[in-house]
PDB file of C-alpha atoms in Angstrom:
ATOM      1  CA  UNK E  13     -19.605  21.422  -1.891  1.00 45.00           C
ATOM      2  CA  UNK E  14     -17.006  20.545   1.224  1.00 42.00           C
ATOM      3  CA  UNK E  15     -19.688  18.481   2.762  1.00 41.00           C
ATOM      4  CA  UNK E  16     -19.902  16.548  -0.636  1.00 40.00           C
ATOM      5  CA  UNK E  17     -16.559  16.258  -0.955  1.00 39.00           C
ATOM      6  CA  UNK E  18     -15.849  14.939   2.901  1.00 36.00           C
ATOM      7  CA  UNK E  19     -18.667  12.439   2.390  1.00 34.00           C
ATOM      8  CA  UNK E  20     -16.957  10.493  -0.505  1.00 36.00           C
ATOM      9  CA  UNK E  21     -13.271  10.869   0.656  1.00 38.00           C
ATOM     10  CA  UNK E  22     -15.133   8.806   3.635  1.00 35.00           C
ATOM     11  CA  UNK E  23     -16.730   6.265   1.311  1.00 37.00           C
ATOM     12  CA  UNK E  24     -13.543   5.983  -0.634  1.00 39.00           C
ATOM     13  CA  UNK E  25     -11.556   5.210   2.798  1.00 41.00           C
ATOM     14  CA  UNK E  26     -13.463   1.908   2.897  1.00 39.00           C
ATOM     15  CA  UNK E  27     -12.486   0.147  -0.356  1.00 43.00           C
ATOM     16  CA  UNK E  28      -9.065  -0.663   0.329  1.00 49.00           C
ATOM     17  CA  UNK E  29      -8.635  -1.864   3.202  1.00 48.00           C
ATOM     18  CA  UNK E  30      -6.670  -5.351   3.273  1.00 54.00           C
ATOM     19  CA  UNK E  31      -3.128  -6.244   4.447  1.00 56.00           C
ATOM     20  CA  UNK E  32      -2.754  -3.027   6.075  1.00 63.00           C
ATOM     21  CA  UNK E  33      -4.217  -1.592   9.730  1.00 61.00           C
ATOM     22  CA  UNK E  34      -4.323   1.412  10.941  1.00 57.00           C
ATOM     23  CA  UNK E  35      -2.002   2.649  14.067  1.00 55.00           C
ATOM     24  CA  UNK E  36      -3.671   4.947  16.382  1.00 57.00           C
ATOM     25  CA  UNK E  37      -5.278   6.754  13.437  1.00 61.00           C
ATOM     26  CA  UNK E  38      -5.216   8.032   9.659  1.00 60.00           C
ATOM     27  CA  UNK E  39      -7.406   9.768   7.169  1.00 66.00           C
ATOM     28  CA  UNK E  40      -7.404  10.730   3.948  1.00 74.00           C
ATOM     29  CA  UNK E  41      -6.369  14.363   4.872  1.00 73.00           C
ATOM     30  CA  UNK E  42      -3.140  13.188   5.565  1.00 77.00           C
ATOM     31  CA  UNK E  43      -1.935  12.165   2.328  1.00 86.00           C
ATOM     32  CA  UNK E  44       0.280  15.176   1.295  1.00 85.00           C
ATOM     33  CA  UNK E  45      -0.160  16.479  -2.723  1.00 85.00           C
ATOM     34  CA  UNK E  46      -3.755  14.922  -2.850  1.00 88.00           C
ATOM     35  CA  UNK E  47      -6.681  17.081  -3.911  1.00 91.00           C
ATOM     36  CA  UNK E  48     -10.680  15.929  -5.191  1.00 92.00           C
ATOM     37  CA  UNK E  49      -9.484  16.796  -8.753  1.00 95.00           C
ATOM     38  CA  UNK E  50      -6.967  14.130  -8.345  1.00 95.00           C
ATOM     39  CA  UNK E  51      -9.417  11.398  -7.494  1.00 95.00           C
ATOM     40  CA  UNK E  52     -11.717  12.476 -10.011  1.00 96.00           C
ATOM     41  CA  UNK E  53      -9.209  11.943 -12.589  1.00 97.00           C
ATOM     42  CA  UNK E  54      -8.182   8.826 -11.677  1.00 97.00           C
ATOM     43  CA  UNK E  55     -11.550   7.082 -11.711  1.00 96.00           C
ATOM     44  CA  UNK E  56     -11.085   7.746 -15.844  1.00 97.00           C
ATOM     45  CA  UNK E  57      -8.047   5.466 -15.893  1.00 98.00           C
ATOM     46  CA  UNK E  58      -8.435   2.473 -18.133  1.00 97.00           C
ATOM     47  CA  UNK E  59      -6.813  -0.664 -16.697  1.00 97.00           C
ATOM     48  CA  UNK E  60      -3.992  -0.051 -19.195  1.00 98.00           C
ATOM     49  CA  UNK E  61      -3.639   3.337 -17.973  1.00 98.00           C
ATOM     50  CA  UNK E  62      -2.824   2.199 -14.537  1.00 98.00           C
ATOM     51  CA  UNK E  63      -0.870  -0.543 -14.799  1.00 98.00           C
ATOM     52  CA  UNK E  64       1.165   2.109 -16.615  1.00 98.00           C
ATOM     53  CA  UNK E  65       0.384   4.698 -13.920  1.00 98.00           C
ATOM     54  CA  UNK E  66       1.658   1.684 -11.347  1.00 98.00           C
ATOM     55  CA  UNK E  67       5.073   1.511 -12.533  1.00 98.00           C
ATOM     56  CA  UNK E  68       5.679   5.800 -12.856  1.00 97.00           C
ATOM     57  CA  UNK E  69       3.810   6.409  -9.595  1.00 98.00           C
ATOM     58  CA  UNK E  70       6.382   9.033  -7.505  1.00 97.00           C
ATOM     59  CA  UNK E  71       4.071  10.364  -4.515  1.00 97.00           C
ATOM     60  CA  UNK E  72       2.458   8.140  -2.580  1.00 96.00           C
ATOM     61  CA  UNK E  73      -0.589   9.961  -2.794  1.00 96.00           C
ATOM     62  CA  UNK E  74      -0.374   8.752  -6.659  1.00 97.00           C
ATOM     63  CA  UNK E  75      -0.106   5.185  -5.070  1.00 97.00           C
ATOM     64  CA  UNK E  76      -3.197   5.774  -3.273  1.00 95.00           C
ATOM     65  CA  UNK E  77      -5.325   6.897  -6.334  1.00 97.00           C
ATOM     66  CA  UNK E  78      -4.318   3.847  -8.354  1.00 98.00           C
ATOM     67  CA  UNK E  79      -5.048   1.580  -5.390  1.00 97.00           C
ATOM     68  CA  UNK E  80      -8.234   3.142  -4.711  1.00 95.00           C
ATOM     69  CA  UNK E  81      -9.109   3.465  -8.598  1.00 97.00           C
ATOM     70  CA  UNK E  82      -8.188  -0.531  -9.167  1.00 98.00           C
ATOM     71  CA  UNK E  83     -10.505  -1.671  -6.044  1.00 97.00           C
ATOM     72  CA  UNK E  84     -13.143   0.792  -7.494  1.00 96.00           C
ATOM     73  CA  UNK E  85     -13.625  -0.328 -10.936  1.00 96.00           C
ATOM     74  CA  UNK E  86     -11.128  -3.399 -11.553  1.00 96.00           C
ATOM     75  CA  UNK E  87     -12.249  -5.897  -8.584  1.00 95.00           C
ATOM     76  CA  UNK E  88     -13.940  -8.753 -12.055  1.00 95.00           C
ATOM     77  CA  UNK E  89     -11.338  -7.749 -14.259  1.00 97.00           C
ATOM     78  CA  UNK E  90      -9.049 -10.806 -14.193  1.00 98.00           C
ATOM     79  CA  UNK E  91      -6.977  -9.588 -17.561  1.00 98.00           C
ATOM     80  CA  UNK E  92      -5.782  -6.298 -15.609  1.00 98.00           C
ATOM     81  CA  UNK E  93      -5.299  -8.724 -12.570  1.00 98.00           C
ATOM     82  CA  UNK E  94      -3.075 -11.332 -14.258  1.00 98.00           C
ATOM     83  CA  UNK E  95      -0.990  -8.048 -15.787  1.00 98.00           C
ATOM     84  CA  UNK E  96      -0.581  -6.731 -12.205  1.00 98.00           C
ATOM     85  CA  UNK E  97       0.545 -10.173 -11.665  1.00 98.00           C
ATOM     86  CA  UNK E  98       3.574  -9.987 -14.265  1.00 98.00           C
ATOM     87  CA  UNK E  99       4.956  -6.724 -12.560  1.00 98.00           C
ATOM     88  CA  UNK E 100       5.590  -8.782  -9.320  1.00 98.00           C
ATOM     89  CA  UNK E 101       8.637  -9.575 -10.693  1.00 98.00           C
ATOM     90  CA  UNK E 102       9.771  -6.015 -11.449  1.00 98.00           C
ATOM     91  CA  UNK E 103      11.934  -4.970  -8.311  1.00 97.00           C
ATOM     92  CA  UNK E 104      12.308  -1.486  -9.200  1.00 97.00           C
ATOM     93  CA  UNK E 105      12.648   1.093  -7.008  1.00 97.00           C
ATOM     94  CA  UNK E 106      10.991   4.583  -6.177  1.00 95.00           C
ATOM     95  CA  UNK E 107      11.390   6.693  -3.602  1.00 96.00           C
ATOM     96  CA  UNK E 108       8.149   7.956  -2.702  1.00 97.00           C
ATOM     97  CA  UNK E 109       7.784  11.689  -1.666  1.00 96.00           C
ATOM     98  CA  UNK E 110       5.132  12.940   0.231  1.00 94.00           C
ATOM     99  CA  UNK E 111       4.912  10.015   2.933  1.00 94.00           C
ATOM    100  CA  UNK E 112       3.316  11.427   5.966  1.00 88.00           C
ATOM    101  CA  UNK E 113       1.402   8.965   8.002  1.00 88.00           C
ATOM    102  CA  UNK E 114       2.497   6.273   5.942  1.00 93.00           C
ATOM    103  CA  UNK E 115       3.891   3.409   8.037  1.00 91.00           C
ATOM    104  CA  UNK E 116       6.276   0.681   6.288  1.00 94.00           C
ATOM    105  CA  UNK E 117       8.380  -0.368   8.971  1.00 91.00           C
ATOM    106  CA  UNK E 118      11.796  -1.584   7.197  1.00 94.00           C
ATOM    107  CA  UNK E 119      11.318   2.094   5.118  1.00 95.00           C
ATOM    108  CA  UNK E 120      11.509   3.605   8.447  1.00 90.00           C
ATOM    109  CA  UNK E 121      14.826   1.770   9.280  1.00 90.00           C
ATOM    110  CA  UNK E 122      16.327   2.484   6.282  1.00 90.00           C
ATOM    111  CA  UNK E 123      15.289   6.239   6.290  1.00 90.00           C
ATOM    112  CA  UNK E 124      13.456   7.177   3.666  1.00 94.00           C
ATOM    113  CA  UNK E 125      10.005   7.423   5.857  1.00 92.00           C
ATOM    114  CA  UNK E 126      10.009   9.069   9.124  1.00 89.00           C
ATOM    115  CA  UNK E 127       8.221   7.956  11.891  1.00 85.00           C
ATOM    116  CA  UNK E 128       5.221  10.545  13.229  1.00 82.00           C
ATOM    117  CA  UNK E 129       3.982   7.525  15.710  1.00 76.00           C
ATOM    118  CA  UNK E 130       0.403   7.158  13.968  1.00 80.00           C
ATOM    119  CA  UNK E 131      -0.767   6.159  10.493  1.00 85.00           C
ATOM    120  CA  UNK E 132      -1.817   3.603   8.055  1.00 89.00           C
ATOM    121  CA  UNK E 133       0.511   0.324   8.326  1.00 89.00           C
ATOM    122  CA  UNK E 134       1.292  -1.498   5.037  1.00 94.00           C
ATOM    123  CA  UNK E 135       2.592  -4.999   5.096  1.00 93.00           C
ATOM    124  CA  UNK E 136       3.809  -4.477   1.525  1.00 97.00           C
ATOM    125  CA  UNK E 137       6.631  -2.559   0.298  1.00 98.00           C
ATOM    126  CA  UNK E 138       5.210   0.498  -1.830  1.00 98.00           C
ATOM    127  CA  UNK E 139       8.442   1.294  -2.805  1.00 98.00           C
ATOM    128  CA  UNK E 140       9.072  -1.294  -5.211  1.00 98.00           C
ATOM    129  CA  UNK E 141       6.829  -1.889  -8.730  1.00 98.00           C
ATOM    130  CA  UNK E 142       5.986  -5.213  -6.973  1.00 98.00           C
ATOM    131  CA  UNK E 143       4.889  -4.680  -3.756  1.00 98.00           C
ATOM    132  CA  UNK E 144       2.222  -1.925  -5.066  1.00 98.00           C
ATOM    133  CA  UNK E 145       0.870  -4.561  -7.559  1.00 98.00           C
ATOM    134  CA  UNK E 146       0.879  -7.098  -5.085  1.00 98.00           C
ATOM    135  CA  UNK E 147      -0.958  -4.725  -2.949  1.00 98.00           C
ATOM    136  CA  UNK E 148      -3.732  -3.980  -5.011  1.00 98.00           C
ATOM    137  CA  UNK E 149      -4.103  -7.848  -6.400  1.00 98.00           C
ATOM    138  CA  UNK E 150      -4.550  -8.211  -2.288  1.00 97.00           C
ATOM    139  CA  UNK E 151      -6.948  -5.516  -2.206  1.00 96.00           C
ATOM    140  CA  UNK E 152      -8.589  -6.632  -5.227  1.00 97.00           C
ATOM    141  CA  UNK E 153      -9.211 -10.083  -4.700  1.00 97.00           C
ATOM    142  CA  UNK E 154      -9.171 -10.379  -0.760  1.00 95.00           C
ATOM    143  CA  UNK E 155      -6.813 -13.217  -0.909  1.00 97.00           C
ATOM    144  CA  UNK E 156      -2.988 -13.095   0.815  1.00 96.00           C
ATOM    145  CA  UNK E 157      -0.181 -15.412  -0.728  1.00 98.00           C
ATOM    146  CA  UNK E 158       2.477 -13.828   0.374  1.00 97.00           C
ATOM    147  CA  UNK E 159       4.219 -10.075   1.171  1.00 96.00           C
ATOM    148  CA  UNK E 160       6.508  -8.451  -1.182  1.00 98.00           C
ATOM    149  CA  UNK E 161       9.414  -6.736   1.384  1.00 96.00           C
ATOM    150  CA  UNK E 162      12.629  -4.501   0.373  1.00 96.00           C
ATOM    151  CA  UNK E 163      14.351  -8.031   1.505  1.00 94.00           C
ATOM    152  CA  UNK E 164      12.480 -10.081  -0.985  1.00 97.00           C
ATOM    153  CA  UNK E 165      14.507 -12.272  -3.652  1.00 98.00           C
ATOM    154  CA  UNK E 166      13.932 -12.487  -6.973  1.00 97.00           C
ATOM    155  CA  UNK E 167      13.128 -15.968  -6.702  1.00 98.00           C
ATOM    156  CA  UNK E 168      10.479 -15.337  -3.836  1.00 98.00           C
ATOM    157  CA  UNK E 169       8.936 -12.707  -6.142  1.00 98.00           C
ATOM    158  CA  UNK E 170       8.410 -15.308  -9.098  1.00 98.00           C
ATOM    159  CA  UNK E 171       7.082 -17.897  -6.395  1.00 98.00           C
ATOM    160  CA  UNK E 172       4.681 -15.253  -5.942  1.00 98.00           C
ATOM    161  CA  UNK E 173       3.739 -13.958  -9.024  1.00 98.00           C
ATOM    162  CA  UNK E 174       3.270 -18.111  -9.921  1.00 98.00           C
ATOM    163  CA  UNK E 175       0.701 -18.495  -6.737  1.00 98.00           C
ATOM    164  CA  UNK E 176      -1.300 -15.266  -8.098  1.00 98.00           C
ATOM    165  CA  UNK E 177      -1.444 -16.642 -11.733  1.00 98.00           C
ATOM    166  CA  UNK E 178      -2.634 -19.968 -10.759  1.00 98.00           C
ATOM    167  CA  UNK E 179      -4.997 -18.538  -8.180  1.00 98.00           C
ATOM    168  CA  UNK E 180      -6.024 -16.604 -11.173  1.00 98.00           C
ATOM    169  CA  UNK E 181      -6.558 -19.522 -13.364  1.00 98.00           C
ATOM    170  CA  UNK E 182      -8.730 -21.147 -11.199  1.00 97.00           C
ATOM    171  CA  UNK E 183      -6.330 -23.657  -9.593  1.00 97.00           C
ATOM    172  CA  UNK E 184      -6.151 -23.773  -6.059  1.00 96.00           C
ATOM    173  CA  UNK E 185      -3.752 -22.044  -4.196  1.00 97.00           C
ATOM    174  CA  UNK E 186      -3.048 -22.268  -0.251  1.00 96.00           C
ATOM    175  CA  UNK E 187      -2.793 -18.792   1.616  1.00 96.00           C
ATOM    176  CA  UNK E 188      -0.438 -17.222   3.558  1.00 92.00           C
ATOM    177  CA  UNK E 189      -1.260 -17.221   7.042  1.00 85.00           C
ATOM    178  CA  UNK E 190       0.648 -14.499   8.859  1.00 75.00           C
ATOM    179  CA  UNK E 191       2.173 -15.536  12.422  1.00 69.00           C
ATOM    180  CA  UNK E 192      -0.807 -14.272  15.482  1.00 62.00           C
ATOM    181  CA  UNK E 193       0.280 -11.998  17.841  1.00 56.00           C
ATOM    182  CA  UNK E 194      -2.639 -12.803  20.163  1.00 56.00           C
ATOM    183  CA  UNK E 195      -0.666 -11.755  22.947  1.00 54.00           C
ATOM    184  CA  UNK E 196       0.325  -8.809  22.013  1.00 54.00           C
ATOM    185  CA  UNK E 197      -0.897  -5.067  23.297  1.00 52.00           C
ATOM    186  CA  UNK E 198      -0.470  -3.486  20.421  1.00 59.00           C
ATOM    187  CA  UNK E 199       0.049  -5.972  17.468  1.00 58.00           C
ATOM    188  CA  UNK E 200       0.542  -3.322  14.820  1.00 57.00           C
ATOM    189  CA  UNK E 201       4.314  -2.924  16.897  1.00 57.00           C
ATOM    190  CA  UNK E 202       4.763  -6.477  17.955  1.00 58.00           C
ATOM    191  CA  UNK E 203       7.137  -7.517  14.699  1.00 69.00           C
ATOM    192  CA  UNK E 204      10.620  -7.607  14.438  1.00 64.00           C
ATOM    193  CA  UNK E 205      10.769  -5.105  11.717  1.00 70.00           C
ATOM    194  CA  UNK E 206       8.131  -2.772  13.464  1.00 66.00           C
ATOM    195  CA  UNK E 207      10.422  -3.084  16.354  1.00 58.00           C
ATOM    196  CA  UNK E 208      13.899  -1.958  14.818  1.00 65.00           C
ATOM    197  CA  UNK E 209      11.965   1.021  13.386  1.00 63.00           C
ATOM    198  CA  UNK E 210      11.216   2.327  16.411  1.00 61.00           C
ATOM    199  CA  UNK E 211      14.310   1.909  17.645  1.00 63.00           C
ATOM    200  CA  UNK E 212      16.125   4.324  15.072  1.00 66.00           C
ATOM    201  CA  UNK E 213      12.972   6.189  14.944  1.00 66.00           C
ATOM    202  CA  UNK E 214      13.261   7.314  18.931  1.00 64.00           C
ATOM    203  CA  UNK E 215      17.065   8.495  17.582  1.00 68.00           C
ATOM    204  CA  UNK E 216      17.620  12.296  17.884  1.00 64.00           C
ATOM    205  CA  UNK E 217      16.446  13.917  14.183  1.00 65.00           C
ATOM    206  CA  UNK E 218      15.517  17.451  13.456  1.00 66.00           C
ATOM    207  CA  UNK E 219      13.542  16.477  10.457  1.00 66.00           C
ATOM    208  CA  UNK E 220      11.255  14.792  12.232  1.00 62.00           C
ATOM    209  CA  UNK E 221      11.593  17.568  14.794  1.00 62.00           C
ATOM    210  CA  UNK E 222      10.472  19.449  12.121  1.00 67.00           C
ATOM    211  CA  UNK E 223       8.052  17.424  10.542  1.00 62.00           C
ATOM    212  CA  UNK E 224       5.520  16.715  13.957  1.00 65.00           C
ATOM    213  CA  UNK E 225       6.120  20.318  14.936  1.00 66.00           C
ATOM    214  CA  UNK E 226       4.439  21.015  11.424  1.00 63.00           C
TER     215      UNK E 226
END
C-alpha cells in the first residue's frame, strides 16, 4: 500500500509544473497537513466545487490539491477556465498556514513565510484569490500573460483577467516574456524580490531556528 501510494504522489508531482521551479529541492512530503485521503477527495471536486474551494482555501496544502485537481481533470474545460478568469480580480487575502518549503519571495519579506533555503518557487502570489487562479489558468493552459504579485493594482489585475478572457475566446493574445537571467548562477535567486528576501531572511529569528531544527 506505501509503495502505491509513493508511486502516484510521484506521478501527481508532474502535472503542475509551470511558472514555478524548484530551489535545491522539494517533494510532496513536504507539504505540512496533506495526507492520500486528501488527494483522493479532491479528485471528486466538480469545477464548481473548486472554484469555490479556490476562494476558502486556508493551508497551502489545500492550494496544492485544487491546483493539482484543476490540471488533472479541468485542462478542456474552458467554462471553469473563463470563471477562474473572473476571480483575477478578487484581491483578497489569506494567510496560508502550513507553508514549509514554499518559496514566494515578497511573502518572505513581509513575514508571513519563512525561509528554510530550499523549496518550490512560485512566481505567483498564493496568498491572494487571484494569484491562485491565475496560477492554475497558467498551469492549465501552459500560456503566461502576466504574474499576479502582493504589489499588483487593481487595474493590472483587470488587464489581466482581459488578456485571459480573450486568449480564451480565441483572439490572440501576446505573452509575457519574463526578463533572462542567462548570466546568472543560480537564477531562482537572481531577482530583486528573491534578493530582499534573503536579506531579512539571513536576520537573527528563533522561529526559523526552530523551524530547520525541526
Amino acid at each position: 500500500m506505501k509503495r502505491k501510494t509513493l508511486v502516484i504522489l510521484l506521478l501527481i508531482s508532474f502535472n503542475i509544473c509551470y511558472s514555478q521551479r524548484l530551489l535545491t529541492s522539494w517533494s510532496q512530503q513536504n507539504i505540512e497537513n496533506y495526507t492520500k485521503e486528501m488527494y483522493d477527495e479532491a479528485q471528486k471536486l466538480s469545477s464548481s466545487q473548486l472554484l469555490e474551494k479556490n476562494l476558502k482555501d486556508q493551508y497551502w496544502s489545500e492550494v496544492f490539491l485544487t491546483l493539482n485537481a484543476s490540471v488533472n481533470h479541468h485542462t478542456k474545460d474552458i467554462d471553469y477556465q473563463k470563471s477562474l478568469a473572473q476571480q483575477i480580480t478578487n484581491s483578497s487575502e489569506t494567510k496560508l498556514k502550513g507553508t514549509s518549503r514554499l518559496i514566494i519571495w515578497d511573502r518572505i519579506s513581509s513575514g508571513d513565510i519563512l525561509f528554510e533555503g530550499k523549496g518550490l518557487v512560485f512566481e505567483n502570489d498564493l496568498f491572494l484569490v487571484a494569484g491562485r487562479a491565475n496560477q492554475i489558468l497558467q498551469s492549465l493552459t501552459k500560456k503566461n500573460f502576466g504574474f499576479v504579485t502582493i504589489n499588483s493594482s487593481k487595474k493590472e489585475l483587470e488587464d489581466l483577467k482581459g488578456k485571459w478572457l480573450d486568449y480564451l475566446n480565441n483572439k490572440s493574445v501576446e505573452e509575457y516574456k519574463p526578463i533572462e537571467l542567462g548570466n546568472s548562477k543560480i537564477p531562482e535567486i537572481s531577482s530583486l524580490s528573491a534578493f530582499k528576501a534573503l536579506i531579512i531572511s539571513v536576520q537573527p529569528n528563533s522561529k526559523k531556528d526552530q523551524l530547520t531544527k525541526s
